[in-house]
Structures are given as structure tokens and as C-alpha cells.
Short mmCIF file of C-alpha atoms in Angstrom, two decimals:
data_model
loop_
_atom_site.label_atom_id
_atom_site.label_comp_id
_atom_site.label_asym_id
_atom_site.label_seq_id
_atom_site.Cartn_x
_atom_site.Cartn_y
_atom_site.Cartn_z
CA UNK G 1 -82.94 41.24 -175.33
CA UNK G 2 -79.35 40.11 -175.09
CA UNK G 3 -77.29 42.77 -173.30
CA UNK G 4 -73.90 41.33 -172.32
CA UNK G 5 -71.60 43.14 -169.90
CA UNK G 6 -68.01 43.94 -170.83
CA UNK G 7 -66.87 40.89 -168.84
CA UNK G 8 -69.43 38.66 -170.65
CA UNK G 9 -68.08 39.80 -174.01
CA UNK G 10 -64.49 39.20 -173.01
CA UNK G 11 -65.29 35.76 -171.59
CA UNK G 12 -67.19 34.87 -174.76
CA UNK G 13 -64.25 35.63 -177.04
CA UNK G 14 -61.64 34.05 -174.73
CA UNK G 15 -63.77 30.89 -174.43
CA UNK G 16 -64.33 30.81 -178.22
CA UNK G 17 -60.59 31.16 -178.72
CA UNK G 18 -59.89 28.36 -176.22
CA UNK G 19 -62.49 26.01 -177.76
CA UNK G 20 -61.21 26.68 -181.27
CA UNK G 21 -57.60 25.95 -180.23
CA UNK G 22 -58.72 22.73 -178.47
CA UNK G 23 -60.77 21.67 -181.55
CA UNK G 24 -63.94 21.58 -179.48
CA UNK G 25 -67.43 21.94 -180.92
CA UNK G 26 -68.44 25.57 -181.32
CA UNK G 27 -71.92 27.01 -181.17
CA UNK G 28 -73.06 28.78 -184.35
CA UNK G 29 -72.29 32.17 -182.86
CA UNK G 30 -68.85 30.95 -181.68
CA UNK G 31 -68.17 29.60 -185.16
CA UNK G 32 -68.79 33.05 -186.68
CA UNK G 33 -66.64 34.65 -183.95
CA UNK G 34 -63.91 32.08 -184.51
CA UNK G 35 -63.73 33.02 -188.19
CA UNK G 36 -62.96 36.64 -187.19
CA UNK G 37 -60.51 35.51 -184.46
CA UNK G 38 -58.54 33.63 -187.16
CA UNK G 39 -58.34 36.86 -189.20
CA UNK G 40 -56.89 38.75 -186.23
CA UNK G 41 -53.92 36.71 -184.96
CA UNK G 42 -52.56 39.93 -183.45
CA UNK G 43 -55.17 39.44 -180.69
CA UNK G 44 -54.08 35.94 -179.70
CA UNK G 45 -52.19 37.10 -176.61
CA UNK G 46 -55.22 39.08 -175.45
CA UNK G 47 -57.47 36.03 -175.79
CA UNK G 48 -55.26 33.39 -174.13
CA UNK G 49 -55.82 34.44 -170.51
CA UNK G 50 -59.39 35.25 -169.50
CA UNK G 51 -58.37 36.69 -166.13
CA UNK G 52 -55.90 39.05 -167.77
CA UNK G 53 -58.55 39.97 -170.37
CA UNK G 54 -61.06 40.80 -167.65
CA UNK G 55 -58.58 43.14 -165.98
CA UNK G 56 -57.14 44.79 -169.13
CA UNK G 57 -57.70 48.44 -169.84
CA UNK G 58 -57.56 49.25 -173.56
CA UNK G 59 -57.43 53.03 -173.50
CA UNK G 60 -57.29 55.18 -176.58
CA UNK G 61 -54.92 57.50 -174.67
CA UNK G 62 -52.35 54.71 -174.63
CA UNK G 63 -52.86 54.10 -178.34
CA UNK G 64 -54.36 50.67 -177.71
CA UNK G 65 -57.01 49.02 -179.81
CA UNK G 66 -59.61 47.15 -177.80
CA UNK G 67 -59.60 43.67 -179.43
CA UNK G 68 -62.94 42.81 -177.83
CA UNK G 69 -64.63 45.87 -179.19
CA UNK G 70 -63.12 45.30 -182.58
CA UNK G 71 -64.21 41.62 -182.70
CA UNK G 72 -67.68 42.51 -181.37
CA UNK G 73 -68.09 44.99 -184.25
CA UNK G 74 -67.12 42.30 -186.76
CA UNK G 75 -69.69 39.99 -185.16
CA UNK G 76 -72.37 42.74 -185.18
CA UNK G 77 -71.77 43.62 -188.77
CA UNK G 78 -71.86 39.95 -189.80
CA UNK G 79 -75.23 39.64 -188.09
CA UNK G 80 -76.56 42.81 -189.68
CA UNK G 81 -75.58 41.53 -193.13
CA UNK G 82 -77.08 38.12 -192.51
CA UNK G 83 -80.50 39.58 -191.65
CA UNK G 84 -80.18 42.66 -193.85
CA UNK G 85 -80.88 45.00 -190.92
CA UNK G 86 -80.91 47.90 -191.35
CA UNK G 87 -82.44 47.27 -194.76
CA UNK G 88 -79.85 47.73 -197.52
CA UNK G 89 -76.80 46.81 -195.41
CA UNK G 90 -76.42 43.48 -197.20
CA UNK G 91 -76.31 44.98 -200.70
CA UNK G 92 -74.08 47.83 -199.60
CA UNK G 93 -71.65 45.49 -197.81
CA UNK G 94 -71.61 43.10 -200.79
CA UNK G 95 -70.81 45.93 -203.18
CA UNK G 96 -68.06 47.23 -200.92
CA UNK G 97 -66.62 43.72 -200.52
CA UNK G 98 -66.53 43.32 -204.28
CA UNK G 99 -64.88 46.72 -204.83
CA UNK G 100 -62.23 46.04 -202.17
CA UNK G 101 -62.00 42.34 -203.02
CA UNK G 102 -61.94 41.65 -199.27
CA UNK G 103 -64.76 41.00 -196.84
CA UNK G 104 -62.34 41.81 -194.02
CA UNK G 105 -61.40 45.24 -195.38
CA UNK G 106 -65.07 45.95 -196.19
CA UNK G 107 -65.93 45.23 -192.58
CA UNK G 108 -63.31 47.73 -191.41
CA UNK G 109 -64.80 50.42 -193.60
CA UNK G 110 -68.30 49.52 -192.34
CA UNK G 111 -67.03 49.71 -188.74
CA UNK G 112 -66.12 53.35 -189.32
CA UNK G 113 -69.68 54.06 -190.53
CA UNK G 114 -71.19 52.09 -187.64
CA UNK G 115 -69.03 53.98 -185.17
CA UNK G 116 -70.02 57.31 -186.68
CA UNK G 117 -73.73 56.37 -186.50
CA UNK G 118 -73.43 55.39 -182.85
CA UNK G 119 -71.44 58.49 -181.98
CA UNK G 120 -74.01 60.76 -183.69
CA UNK G 121 -76.84 59.01 -181.90
CA UNK G 122 -75.19 59.37 -178.50
CA UNK G 123 -74.29 62.99 -179.17
CA UNK G 124 -77.76 63.97 -180.39
CA UNK G 125 -79.83 61.79 -178.00
CA UNK G 126 -81.72 60.48 -181.05
CA UNK G 127 -82.09 56.87 -182.16
CA UNK G 128 -79.40 55.50 -184.50
CA UNK G 129 -79.99 56.64 -188.11
CA UNK G 130 -79.90 53.45 -190.15
CA UNK G 131 -80.35 55.34 -193.43
CA UNK G 132 -77.36 57.58 -192.73
CA UNK G 133 -75.36 54.45 -191.83
CA UNK G 134 -76.25 52.76 -195.14
CA UNK G 135 -75.46 55.97 -197.05
CA UNK G 136 -72.02 56.08 -195.38
CA UNK G 137 -71.30 52.55 -196.48
CA UNK G 138 -72.54 53.17 -200.04
CA UNK G 139 -70.28 56.24 -200.34
CA UNK G 140 -67.31 53.93 -199.79
CA UNK G 141 -68.34 51.78 -202.71
#
């Protein structure tokens, strides 16, 4: 099972950003990530310097969004939709995208549901509830 560290994730996105800017060949996963990088130009400065990225502290207390967490969630949701796991996420995401007329905005709504599912799982000590996750997304449609 793939279980990257925080540094691995940050290196992955910084390297993807570098390769995209240099017009180098991207792996399939990098190509998906690159599509989301392009939609978040506000993160360019965070992605330019891998050493700074590795040392950065994106604390909620300082009102900072963690660009690596945000981009990772986009990537995770894209993968979930591509394999329809949990079952029903593809249809729910498609319906939400159509209603909002924006895949990007739909992803942001789905992120809220994903975050809620993870938070509930961590708080309860139970496995993530995929059905509750799908229901949350469907309610936004």
C-alpha cells in the first residue's frame, strides 16, 4: 500500500510543478496533479522551492491553507471518481459538477464531505463511512 510521508507529498507536488514548467514528460499521476496545479496558481510560490516547502508550517491558527493537503484532496477525489470508490461517488460527483457547472467547485464541496467523513472516523475510532460520505455529496446536488 502506498503511504507517502508529508515530505514525500510535498516533493511530489514540487517536482510535478517543476516538470510541468520545464515541459518535461509527466507520469500519468503527475499529469492529473498538474491539471489541479494549473487550477490553483495561488500555490505557485509554495511549489517553486522544494526546500522551503519541506520546512513550511501551514497552521490553521495562522489562517493558512495547506496547499499540499488541498492538492492531495483534489488528487484523491479524482482517483475515487475514476474508480467509483466508494460506490456511487462517480454519479454523485457528476451530478454535483453538472449542477455547479464546474468540476473544480464540485471538488471543493466534495472535499468538505471527505473531511467530515475522515474527522468522524478519527473521532469515533470506526472505519470511514463511505455511505455517509456519498449521502453528504448527494445532499449538495
